[in-house]
């Protein structure tokens, strides 16, 4: 690969048989292969390869200045997603199993990056709690609270902790939670206030906030009532919030 069309491939040690697949991802996107899960600034596709299902995130091409910054100084969003997934799994927090990432650079200018994971087996996003009835809703909220407490105890704050980035499903072993969209993560000590602030983008009814506060505060050794009040206060500042609901 020449300097003017350079590709950086990183694949997990357990996924070496998928190197050729990850390398082929740009061409597969150009052909429109797979099922589009989301298409905006970035694009997510579910692609089947070798009888297995994968999700590939294609990050948009940055502006000219950032193409130079990412090309020389900063790690790509795909690389950060992959490395943050490793941190989450090491901490005991679920996320779709990472396969690897691919960076494409043209000269000194960054072009595109792709992050590849196995497809999640969790059928719902947190947003589904507001669109259909789950008789185990409280169990889901408690599981999200436990996952969040683990992240915060490790000093990890997901910077886009919203309704579309928390996946869940019910299994014979209980509620399974997986966190996605991992490229934006801050690391540092999180006290009660900072922890609740991190949840301001996550919608919740008053009852959901109560359940969450009880579990989160219990696990982190905080006062549940203070936690509840902070959750409500921070959430109330968000644009588009529906008063009395979430």
Coordinates of N, CA and C in Angstrom, one line a residue:
X1 N 0.8 -1.2 0.0 CA 0.0 0.0 0.0 C 0.9 1.2 0.0
X2 N 0.6 2.2 -0.9 CA 1.5 3.4 -1.0 C 1.1 4.4 0.0
X3 N 2.1 5.3 0.2 CA 1.9 6.4 1.1 C 0.6 7.2 0.8
X4 N 0.3 7.3 -0.5 CA -0.8 8.1 -0.9 C -2.2 7.4 -0.9
X5 N -2.2 6.1 -0.5 CA -3.4 5.4 -0.4 C -3.2 4.3 0.7
X6 N -3.0 4.8 1.9 CA -2.6 3.9 3.0 C -3.8 3.4 3.8
X7 N -3.8 2.1 4.1 CA -4.8 1.5 5.0 C -4.2 0.9 6.2
X8 N -4.8 1.2 7.4 CA -4.3 0.7 8.6 C -5.4 -0.3 9.1
X9 N -5.1 -1.6 9.3 CA -6.0 -2.6 9.7 C -5.6 -3.1 11.0
X10 N -6.6 -3.2 12.0 CA -6.4 -3.8 13.3 C -7.5 -4.7 13.5
X11 N -7.2 -6.0 13.8 CA -8.2 -7.0 14.0 C -7.9 -7.7 15.3
X12 N -8.9 -8.0 16.1 CA -8.7 -8.7 17.4 C -8.0 -10.0 17.1
X13 N -7.2 -10.4 18.1 CA -6.4 -11.7 17.9 C -7.3 -12.9 17.7
X14 N -8.5 -12.8 18.2 CA -9.5 -14.0 18.1 C -10.2 -13.9 16.8
X15 N -10.0 -12.9 16.0 CA -10.8 -12.7 14.7 C -9.9 -12.6 13.5
X16 N -8.7 -13.2 13.6 CA -7.7 -13.1 12.4 C -8.3 -13.6 11.1
X17 N -9.3 -14.6 11.2 CA -9.9 -15.1 10.0 C -10.8 -14.1 9.3
X18 N -11.0 -13.0 10.0 CA -11.9 -11.9 9.4 C -11.1 -10.7 8.8
X19 N -9.8 -10.9 8.7 CA -9.0 -9.7 8.2 C -9.4 -9.4 6.8
X20 N -9.6 -10.3 5.9 CA -10.0 -10.0 4.5 C -11.4 -9.4 4.5
X21 N -12.3 -9.8 5.4 CA -13.6 -9.2 5.4 C -13.5 -7.7 5.8
X22 N -12.8 -7.4 6.9 CA -12.7 -6.0 7.3 C -12.0 -5.2 6.2
X23 N -11.0 -5.7 5.5 CA -10.4 -5.0 4.4 C -11.3 -4.7 3.3
X24 N -12.3 -5.6 3.1 CA -13.3 -5.4 2.0 C -14.4 -4.5 2.3
X25 N -14.5 -4.0 3.6 CA -15.7 -3.3 4.0 C -16.0 -2.0 3.1
X26 N -15.0 -1.2 2.8 CA -15.3 0.0 1.9 C -15.9 -0.4 0.6
X27 N -15.4 -1.4 0.0 CA -16.0 -1.8 -1.3 C -17.4 -2.4 -1.1
X28 N -17.7 -3.0 0.0 CA -19.0 -3.6 0.3 C -20.0 -2.4 0.5
X29 N -19.5 -1.3 1.2 CA -20.4 -0.2 1.3 C -20.7 0.5 0.0
X30 N -19.7 0.6 -0.9 CA -19.9 1.2 -2.2 C -20.9 0.4 -3.0
X31 N -20.9 -0.9 -2.8 CA -21.9 -1.8 -3.5 C -23.3 -1.7 -2.9
X32 N -23.4 -1.1 -1.7 CA -24.7 -1.1 -1.0 C -25.0 -2.4 -0.4
X33 N -24.0 -3.2 0.0 CA -24.2 -4.5 0.5 C -24.7 -4.4 2.0
X34 N -25.6 -5.3 2.4 CA -26.1 -5.4 3.7 C -27.4 -4.6 3.9
X35 N -27.8 -4.5 5.2 CA -29.0 -3.8 5.6 C -28.6 -2.6 6.3
X36 N -29.2 -1.4 5.9 CA -28.9 -0.2 6.6 C -29.6 -0.1 7.9
X37 N -28.9 0.1 9.0 CA -29.5 0.2 10.3 C -29.7 1.7 10.6
X38 N -28.7 2.5 10.2 CA -28.8 4.0 10.4 C -28.0 4.7 9.4
X39 N -28.5 5.8 8.9 CA -27.8 6.6 7.9 C -28.0 8.1 8.2
X40 N -26.9 8.7 8.6 CA -26.9 10.1 8.9 C -25.5 10.6 8.6
X41 N -24.9 11.3 9.5 CA -23.5 11.7 9.4 C -22.6 10.5 9.2
X42 N -22.9 9.5 10.0 CA -22.3 8.2 9.9 C -23.3 7.1 9.4
X43 N -22.8 6.0 9.0 CA -23.7 5.0 8.5 C -23.4 3.6 9.1
X44 N -24.5 2.9 9.5 CA -24.3 1.6 10.1 C -25.0 0.6 9.2
X45 N -24.3 -0.5 8.9 CA -24.9 -1.6 8.1 C -24.7 -2.9 8.8
X46 N -25.7 -3.8 8.7 CA -25.6 -5.1 9.1 C -25.2 -6.0 7.9
X47 N -24.1 -6.6 8.0 CA -23.6 -7.4 6.8 C -23.3 -8.9 7.2
X48 N -23.8 -9.8 6.4 CA -23.5 -11.2 6.7 C -22.3 -11.7 5.9
X49 N -21.4 -12.4 6.6 CA -20.2 -12.9 6.0 C -19.9 -14.2 6.6
X50 N -19.7 -15.2 5.8 CA -19.3 -16.5 6.3 C -20.4 -17.1 7.2
X51 N -21.6 -16.8 7.0 CA -22.7 -17.3 7.8 C -22.8 -16.6 9.1
X52 N -22.1 -15.5 9.4 CA -22.2 -14.7 10.6 C -22.6 -13.3 10.3
X53 N -23.2 -12.7 11.3 CA -23.7 -11.3 11.1 C -22.8 -10.3 11.8
X54 N -22.5 -9.2 11.1 CA -21.7 -8.2 11.7 C -22.4 -6.8 11.5
X55 N -22.0 -5.9 12.4 CA -22.4 -4.5 12.2 C -21.2 -3.7 11.9
X56 N -21.2 -2.9 10.8 CA -20.1 -2.1 10.4 C -20.5 -0.6 10.5
X57 N -19.7 0.2 11.2 CA -20.0 1.6 11.3 C -19.0 2.4 10.4
X58 N -19.5 3.1 9.4 CA -18.7 3.9 8.6 C -18.7 5.3 9.1
X59 N -17.6 5.9 9.5 CA -17.6 7.3 10.0 C -17.4 8.2 8.8
X60 N -18.1 9.4 8.9 CA -18.1 10.3 7.8 C -16.7 10.9 7.6
X61 N -16.4 11.4 6.4 CA -15.1 12.0 6.2 C -15.1 13.4 6.8
X62 N -14.1 13.7 7.7 CA -14.0 15.0 8.4 C -13.8 16.2 7.4
X63 N -13.9 17.4 7.9 CA -13.5 18.5 7.1 C -12.0 18.6 6.9
X64 N -11.6 19.5 6.0 CA -10.2 19.5 5.6 C -9.2 19.6 6.8
X65 N -9.5 20.5 7.7 CA -8.6 20.7 8.8 C -8.5 19.4 9.7
X66 N -9.7 18.8 10.0 CA -9.7 17.6 10.8 C -9.1 16.4 10.0
X67 N -9.2 16.4 8.7 CA -8.5 15.3 7.9 C -7.0 15.3 8.2
X68 N -6.4 16.5 8.3 CA -5.0 16.6 8.6 C -4.8 16.2 10.1
X69 N -5.6 16.7 11.0 CA -5.5 16.4 12.4 C -5.5 14.9 12.7
X70 N -6.6 14.3 12.1 CA -6.8 12.8 12.3 C -5.7 12.0 11.5
X71 N -5.2 12.6 10.4 CA -4.2 11.9 9.6 C -2.8 11.9 10.3
X72 N -2.6 12.8 11.2 CA -1.2 13.0 11.8 C -1.2 12.8 13.3
X73 N -2.2 13.4 14.0 CA -2.2 13.6 15.4 C -3.2 12.7 16.2
X74 N -4.4 12.7 15.8 CA -5.5 12.1 16.6 C -5.9 10.7 16.2
X75 N -6.2 9.8 17.1 CA -6.7 8.5 16.7 C -8.1 8.6 16.1
X76 N -8.4 7.8 15.1 CA -9.7 7.9 14.4 C -10.8 7.5 15.4
X77 N -12.0 7.8 15.0 CA -13.2 7.4 15.8 C -13.3 5.9 15.8
X78 N -13.0 5.3 14.7 CA -13.1 3.8 14.7 C -12.1 3.2 15.7
X79 N -10.9 3.7 15.7 CA -9.9 3.2 16.6 C -10.3 3.4 18.1
X80 N -10.9 4.6 18.4 CA -11.3 4.9 19.7 C -12.5 4.0 20.1
X81 N -13.4 3.7 19.1 CA -14.5 2.8 19.4 C -14.0 1.4 19.8
X82 N -13.0 0.9 19.0 CA -12.4 -0.4 19.2 C -11.8 -0.5 20.6
X83 N -10.9 0.5 20.9 CA -10.2 0.5 22.2 C -11.1 0.7 23.4
X84 N -12.2 1.5 23.2 CA -13.1 1.7 24.3 C -13.9 0.5 24.6
X85 N -14.2 -0.3 23.5 CA -14.9 -1.5 23.6 C -14.1 -2.5 24.5
X86 N -12.8 -2.5 24.3 CA -11.9 -3.4 25.1 C -12.0 -2.9 26.6
X87 N -12.0 -1.6 26.8 CA -12.1 -1.1 28.2 C -13.4 -1.6 28.9
X88 N -14.5 -1.4 28.1 CA -15.8 -1.8 28.6 C -15.9 -3.3 29.0
X89 N -15.4 -4.1 28.1 CA -15.4 -5.6 28.3 C -14.6 -5.9 29.5
X90 N -13.4 -5.3 29.6 CA -12.5 -5.6 30.8 C -13.2 -5.2 32.1
X91 N -14.0 -4.1 32.0 CA -14.7 -3.7 33.2 C -15.9 -4.5 33.6
X92 N -16.3 -5.4 32.6 CA -17.5 -6.2 32.9 C -18.8 -5.6 32.3
X93 N -18.6 -4.7 31.4 CA -19.8 -4.0 30.8 C -20.0 -4.5 29.4
X94 N -21.2 -4.9 29.0 CA -21.5 -5.5 27.7 C -21.4 -4.5 26.6
X95 N -20.9 -4.9 25.5 CA -20.9 -4.2 24.2 C -20.7 -5.2 23.1
X96 N -21.3 -5.0 21.9 CA -21.1 -6.0 20.9 C -19.6 -6.3 20.7
X97 N -19.4 -7.6 20.5 CA -18.0 -8.1 20.4 C -17.2 -7.4 19.3
X98 N -16.2 -6.7 19.7 CA -15.4 -6.0 18.7 C -14.6 -7.0 17.8
X99 N -14.6 -6.7 16.5 CA -13.8 -7.5 15.5 C -12.5 -6.7 15.2
X100 N -12.7 -5.4 14.8 CA -11.5 -4.6 14.5 C -11.9 -3.3 13.8
X101 N -10.9 -2.6 13.2 CA -11.2 -1.4 12.6 C -10.3 -1.2 11.4
X102 N -10.7 -0.3 10.5 CA -9.9 0.0 9.3 C -9.8 1.5 9.1
X103 N -8.6 2.1 9.0 CA -8.4 3.5 8.7 C -7.9 3.6 7.3
X104 N -8.4 4.6 6.6 CA -7.9 4.9 5.2 C -7.4 6.3 5.2
X105 N -6.2 6.5 4.8 CA -5.5 7.8 4.7 C -5.0 8.0 3.3
X106 N -5.1 9.2 2.8 CA -4.5 9.6 1.5 C -3.5 10.6 1.7
X107 N -2.2 10.2 1.6 CA -1.1 11.1 1.9 C -1.1 11.3 3.4
X108 N -1.1 12.6 3.8 CA -1.1 12.9 5.2 C -2.6 13.2 5.6
X109 N -3.5 13.1 4.7 CA -4.9 13.4 5.0 C -5.7 12.2 5.3
X110 N -6.4 12.2 6.5 CA -7.3 11.1 6.8 C -8.5 11.1 5.9
X111 N -8.9 9.9 5.5 CA -10.1 9.9 4.6 C -11.3 9.3 5.4
X112 N -11.3 8.0 5.7 CA -12.4 7.4 6.3 C -12.0 6.3 7.3
X113 N -12.9 5.9 8.2 CA -12.6 4.8 9.1 C -13.9 4.0 9.3
X114 N -13.6 2.7 9.6 CA -14.7 1.7 9.7 C -14.5 0.9 11.0
X115 N -15.5 0.7 11.8 CA -15.4 -0.1 13.0 C -16.4 -1.3 12.8
X116 N -15.9 -2.5 13.1 CA -16.6 -3.7 12.9 C -16.8 -4.5 14.2
X117 N -18.1 -4.9 14.4 CA -18.4 -5.8 15.5 C -19.3 -6.9 15.1
X118 N -19.3 -7.9 15.9 CA -20.4 -8.9 15.7 C -21.7 -8.2 16.0
X119 N -22.8 -8.7 15.3 CA -24.1 -8.1 15.6 C -24.6 -8.4 17.0
X120 N -25.2 -7.5 17.6 CA -25.7 -7.7 19.0 C -26.9 -8.6 18.9
X121 N -27.1 -9.4 20.0 CA -28.2 -10.3 20.1 C -29.3 -9.6 20.9
X122 N -29.1 -8.4 21.4 CA -30.1 -7.6 22.1 C -31.1 -7.0 21.1
X123 N -32.4 -7.4 21.2 CA -33.3 -6.9 20.2 C -33.9 -5.5 20.4
X124 N -33.7 -4.9 21.5 CA -34.3 -3.6 21.8 C -33.3 -2.5 22.2
X125 N -33.7 -1.3 21.9 CA -32.9 -0.1 22.4 C -33.7 0.4 23.6
X126 N -33.1 1.2 24.4 CA -33.8 1.8 25.6 C -35.0 2.6 25.1
X127 N -35.0 3.2 24.0 CA -36.1 3.9 23.5 C -37.4 3.1 23.4
X128 N -37.2 1.8 23.2 CA -38.4 0.9 23.1 C -39.3 0.9 24.3
X129 N -38.7 1.3 25.5 CA -39.4 1.4 26.7 C -40.6 2.4 26.6
X130 N -40.5 3.3 25.7 CA -41.5 4.4 25.5 C -42.4 4.1 24.4
X131 N -42.2 3.0 23.7 CA -43.0 2.7 22.5 C -43.8 1.4 22.7
X132 N -43.5 0.5 23.7 CA -44.2 -0.7 23.9 C -44.1 -1.0 25.4
X133 N -45.0 -2.0 25.8 CA -45.1 -2.3 27.2 C -44.2 -3.6 27.4
X134 N -43.4 -3.4 28.5 CA -42.6 -4.6 28.9 C -42.9 -4.9 30.4
X135 N -43.3 -6.1 30.7 CA -43.7 -6.4 32.1 C -42.5 -6.5 33.0
X136 N -41.3 -6.4 32.4 CA -40.1 -6.5 33.1 C -39.3 -5.1 33.0
X137 N -40.0 -4.0 32.8 CA -39.4 -2.7 32.6 C -38.5 -2.3 33.8
X138 N -39.0 -2.6 35.0 CA -38.2 -2.2 36.2 C -36.9 -3.0 36.2
X139 N -36.9 -4.2 35.8 CA -35.7 -5.0 35.7 C -34.7 -4.4 34.7
X140 N -35.2 -3.9 33.6 CA -34.4 -3.3 32.6 C -33.7 -2.0 33.2
X141 N -34.5 -1.2 33.9 CA -34.0 0.0 34.5 C -32.9 -0.3 35.5
X142 N -33.2 -1.3 36.3 CA -32.1 -1.7 37.3 C -30.9 -2.2 36.6
X143 N -31.0 -2.9 35.5 CA -29.8 -3.4 34.8 C -29.1 -2.3 34.2
X144 N -29.8 -1.3 33.7 CA -29.1 -0.1 33.1 C -28.4 0.6 34.2
X145 N -29.0 0.7 35.4 CA -28.4 1.4 36.5 C -27.1 0.7 37.0
X146 N -27.2 -0.6 37.0 CA -26.0 -1.4 37.4 C -24.9 -1.2 36.4
X147 N -25.2 -1.3 35.1 CA -24.2 -1.1 34.1 C -23.6 0.3 34.2
X148 N -24.4 1.3 34.4 CA -23.9 2.7 34.6 C -23.0 2.8 35.8
X149 N -23.4 2.2 36.9 CA -22.6 2.3 38.1 C -21.2 1.7 37.9
X150 N -21.2 0.6 37.2 CA -19.9 -0.1 36.9 C -19.0 0.9 36.1
X151 N -19.6 1.5 35.0 CA -18.9 2.4 34.2 C -18.3 3.6 35.0
X152 N -19.2 4.1 35.8 CA -18.8 5.3 36.6 C -17.8 5.0 37.7
X153 N -17.9 3.8 38.3 CA -16.9 3.4 39.3 C -15.5 3.2 38.6
X154 N -15.5 2.9 37.3 CA -14.2 2.8 36.6 C -13.8 4.2 36.1
X155 N -14.6 5.2 36.3 CA -14.3 6.5 35.8 C -14.6 6.7 34.3
X156 N -15.5 5.9 33.7 CA -15.9 6.0 32.3 C -17.2 6.7 32.2
X157 N -17.2 7.8 31.4 CA -18.5 8.5 31.2 C -18.7 8.5 29.6
X158 N -19.7 7.7 29.2 CA -20.1 7.7 27.8 C -20.7 9.1 27.5
X159 N -20.1 9.8 26.5 CA -20.5 11.2 26.2 C -21.7 11.3 25.3
X160 N -22.3 10.2 24.9 CA -23.6 10.2 24.1 C -24.5 9.1 24.7
X161 N -24.7 9.2 26.0 CA -25.4 8.2 26.7 C -26.9 8.4 26.6
X162 N -27.5 8.1 25.4 CA -28.8 8.4 25.1 C -29.7 7.2 24.8
X163 N -30.9 7.4 24.4 CA -31.9 6.3 24.3 C -31.5 5.3 23.2
X164 N -30.7 5.7 22.2 CA -30.4 4.8 21.1 C -29.2 4.0 21.3
X165 N -28.4 4.3 22.3 CA -27.1 3.7 22.5 C -27.0 2.7 23.6
X166 N -28.2 2.3 24.2 CA -28.3 1.3 25.2 C -29.2 0.2 24.7
X167 N -28.7 -1.0 24.5 CA -29.4 -2.1 24.0 C -29.7 -3.1 25.1
X168 N -30.9 -3.7 25.0 CA -31.2 -4.7 26.1 C -32.0 -5.9 25.5
X169 N -32.0 -6.9 26.2 CA -32.8 -8.1 25.9 C -32.9 -9.0 27.1
X170 N -34.0 -9.8 27.2 CA -34.2 -10.7 28.3 C -33.7 -12.1 28.0
X171 N -32.9 -12.6 28.8 CA -32.4 -14.0 28.6 C -32.8 -14.9 29.8
X172 N -32.4 -16.1 29.7 CA -32.7 -17.0 30.9 C -31.9 -16.7 32.1
X173 N -30.8 -15.9 31.9 CA -30.0 -15.5 33.0 C -30.3 -14.1 33.5
X174 N -31.3 -13.4 32.9 CA -31.7 -12.1 33.4 C -31.6 -11.1 32.2
X175 N -31.5 -9.8 32.5 CA -31.5 -8.8 31.5 C -30.1 -8.5 31.1
X176 N -29.9 -8.6 29.8 CA -28.6 -8.3 29.2 C -28.6 -6.9 28.6
X177 N -27.5 -6.2 29.0 CA -27.3 -4.8 28.5 C -26.1 -4.7 27.7
X178 N -26.2 -4.0 26.6 CA -25.0 -3.7 25.8 C -25.0 -2.2 25.4
X179 N -23.8 -1.6 25.5 CA -23.7 -0.2 25.2 C -22.9 0.0 23.8
X180 N -23.4 0.9 23.0 CA -22.8 1.1 21.7 C -22.5 2.5 21.5
X181 N -21.9 2.8 20.3 CA -21.5 4.2 19.9 C -20.4 4.7 20.9
X182 N -19.3 4.0 20.9 CA -18.3 4.2 22.0 C -17.2 5.2 21.7
X183 N -17.2 5.9 20.6 CA -16.0 6.7 20.2 C -15.8 7.9 21.1
X184 N -16.9 8.4 21.8 CA -16.8 9.5 22.7 C -16.9 9.1 24.1
X185 N -15.7 9.1 24.8 CA -15.7 8.6 26.2 C -14.7 9.6 27.0
X186 N -15.2 10.0 28.1 CA -14.3 10.7 29.0 C -13.9 9.8 30.2
X187 N -12.7 10.0 30.7 CA -12.2 9.2 31.7 C -11.7 10.1 32.9
X188 N -12.2 9.8 34.1 CA -11.9 10.6 35.3 C -12.9 10.2 36.4
X189 N -12.6 10.7 37.6 CA -13.4 10.4 38.7 C -14.8 11.0 38.6
X190 N -15.8 10.2 38.9 CA -17.2 10.6 38.8 C -17.9 10.5 40.1
X191 N -18.2 11.7 40.7 CA -18.9 11.7 42.0 C -20.4 11.6 41.7
X192 N -21.3 11.7 42.7 CA -22.7 11.6 42.4 C -23.2 12.6 41.4
X193 N -22.8 13.9 41.6 CA -23.3 14.9 40.7 C -22.8 14.7 39.3
X194 N -21.6 14.4 39.1 CA -21.0 14.1 37.8 C -21.7 12.9 37.1
X195 N -21.9 11.9 37.9 CA -22.6 10.7 37.4 C -24.0 11.0 37.0
X196 N -24.8 11.7 37.7 CA -26.1 12.1 37.3 C -26.1 13.0 36.1
X197 N -25.2 13.9 36.1 CA -25.0 14.8 34.9 C -24.8 14.0 33.6
X198 N -24.1 12.9 33.7 CA -23.8 12.1 32.6 C -25.1 11.4 32.0
X199 N -26.2 11.4 32.8 CA -27.4 10.8 32.4 C -28.5 11.7 31.9
X200 N -28.1 13.0 31.7 CA -29.1 14.0 31.4 C -29.8 13.8 30.0
X201 N -29.2 13.0 29.1 CA -29.8 12.8 27.8 C -30.6 11.5 27.8
X202 N -30.7 10.8 28.9 CA -31.5 9.6 29.0 C -32.9 9.8 29.5
X203 N -33.9 9.7 28.7 CA -35.3 10.0 29.2 C -35.7 9.0 30.2
X204 N -36.7 9.4 31.1 CA -37.2 8.6 32.1 C -38.5 9.2 32.7
X205 N -39.4 8.4 33.0 CA -40.6 8.8 33.8 C -40.1 9.0 35.3
X206 N -40.9 9.7 36.1 CA -40.5 9.8 37.5 C -40.3 8.4 38.2
X207 N -41.2 7.4 37.8 CA -41.0 6.1 38.4 C -39.7 5.5 37.9
X208 N -39.3 5.7 36.7 CA -38.1 5.1 36.2 C -36.9 5.8 36.8
X209 N -37.0 7.1 37.1 CA -35.9 7.8 37.8 C -35.8 7.2 39.2
X210 N -36.9 6.9 39.9 CA -36.9 6.4 41.2 C -36.1 5.0 41.2
X211 N -36.5 4.1 40.3 CA -35.9 2.8 40.3 C -34.4 2.9 40.0
X212 N -34.1 3.8 39.0 CA -32.7 3.9 38.6 C -31.9 4.5 39.8
X213 N -32.4 5.5 40.5 CA -31.7 6.1 41.6 C -31.5 5.2 42.7
X214 N -32.5 4.3 43.0 CA -32.3 3.4 44.1 C -31.2 2.4 43.9
X215 N -31.2 1.9 42.6 CA -30.1 0.9 42.3 C -28.8 1.5 42.2
X216 N -28.7 2.6 41.4 CA -27.4 3.3 41.2 C -26.8 3.7 42.5
X217 N -27.6 4.4 43.3 CA -27.1 4.9 44.6 C -26.7 3.8 45.5
X218 N -27.4 2.7 45.6 CA -27.1 1.6 46.4 C -25.7 1.0 46.0
X219 N -25.5 0.9 44.8 CA -24.2 0.3 44.3 C -23.0 1.2 44.5
X220 N -23.3 2.5 44.5 CA -22.1 3.4 44.6 C -22.0 4.0 46.0
X221 N -22.9 3.7 46.9 CA -22.8 4.2 48.2 C -23.3 5.6 48.4
X222 N -24.2 6.0 47.5 CA -24.8 7.4 47.6 C -26.2 7.4 48.2
X223 N -26.7 8.6 48.5 CA -28.0 8.7 49.0 C -29.0 8.7 47.8
X224 N -30.0 7.8 47.9 CA -30.9 7.5 46.8 C -31.8 8.8 46.5
X225 N -32.3 9.4 47.5 CA -33.1 10.6 47.3 C -32.4 11.7 46.7
X226 N -31.1 12.0 47.1 CA -30.3 13.0 46.5 C -30.0 12.6 45.0
X227 N -29.8 11.4 44.8 CA -29.6 10.9 43.4 C -30.8 11.1 42.5
X228 N -32.0 10.8 43.0 CA -33.2 11.0 42.3 C -33.4 12.5 42.0
X229 N -33.2 13.4 42.9 CA -33.4 14.8 42.7 C -32.4 15.3 41.6
X230 N -31.2 14.9 41.6 CA -30.2 15.3 40.6 C -30.6 14.8 39.2
X231 N -31.0 13.5 39.2 CA -31.4 13.0 37.9 C -32.5 13.8 37.3
X232 N -33.6 14.1 38.1 CA -34.7 14.9 37.6 C -34.2 16.3 37.2
X233 N -33.4 16.9 38.0 CA -32.9 18.3 37.7 C -32.1 18.4 36.4
X234 N -31.2 17.5 36.2 CA -30.4 17.5 35.0 C -31.2 17.2 33.8
X235 N -32.1 16.2 33.9 CA -32.9 15.8 32.8 C -33.8 17.0 32.4
X236 N -34.3 17.8 33.3 CA -35.3 18.9 33.0 C -34.6 20.0 32.2
X237 N -33.3 20.0 32.1 CA -32.6 21.0 31.3 C -32.5 20.7 29.8
X238 N -32.9 19.5 29.5 CA -32.7 19.0 28.1 C -33.8 19.5 27.2
X239 N -33.5 20.0 26.0 CA -34.5 20.5 25.0 C -35.3 19.3 24.5
X240 N -36.6 19.5 24.3 CA -37.5 18.5 23.8 C -38.1 17.6 24.9
X241 N -37.7 17.8 26.2 CA -38.3 17.0 27.2 C -39.8 17.3 27.4
X242 N -40.6 16.3 27.6 CA -42.0 16.5 27.8 C -42.3 16.5 29.2
X243 N -42.8 17.6 29.7 CA -43.1 17.8 31.1 C -44.0 16.8 31.7
X244 N -43.6 16.2 32.8 CA -44.4 15.2 33.5 C -44.2 13.8 32.9
X245 N -43.5 13.6 31.8 CA -43.3 12.3 31.3 C -41.9 11.9 31.3
X246 N -41.1 12.5 30.4 CA -39.6 12.2 30.4 C -38.8 13.4 29.7

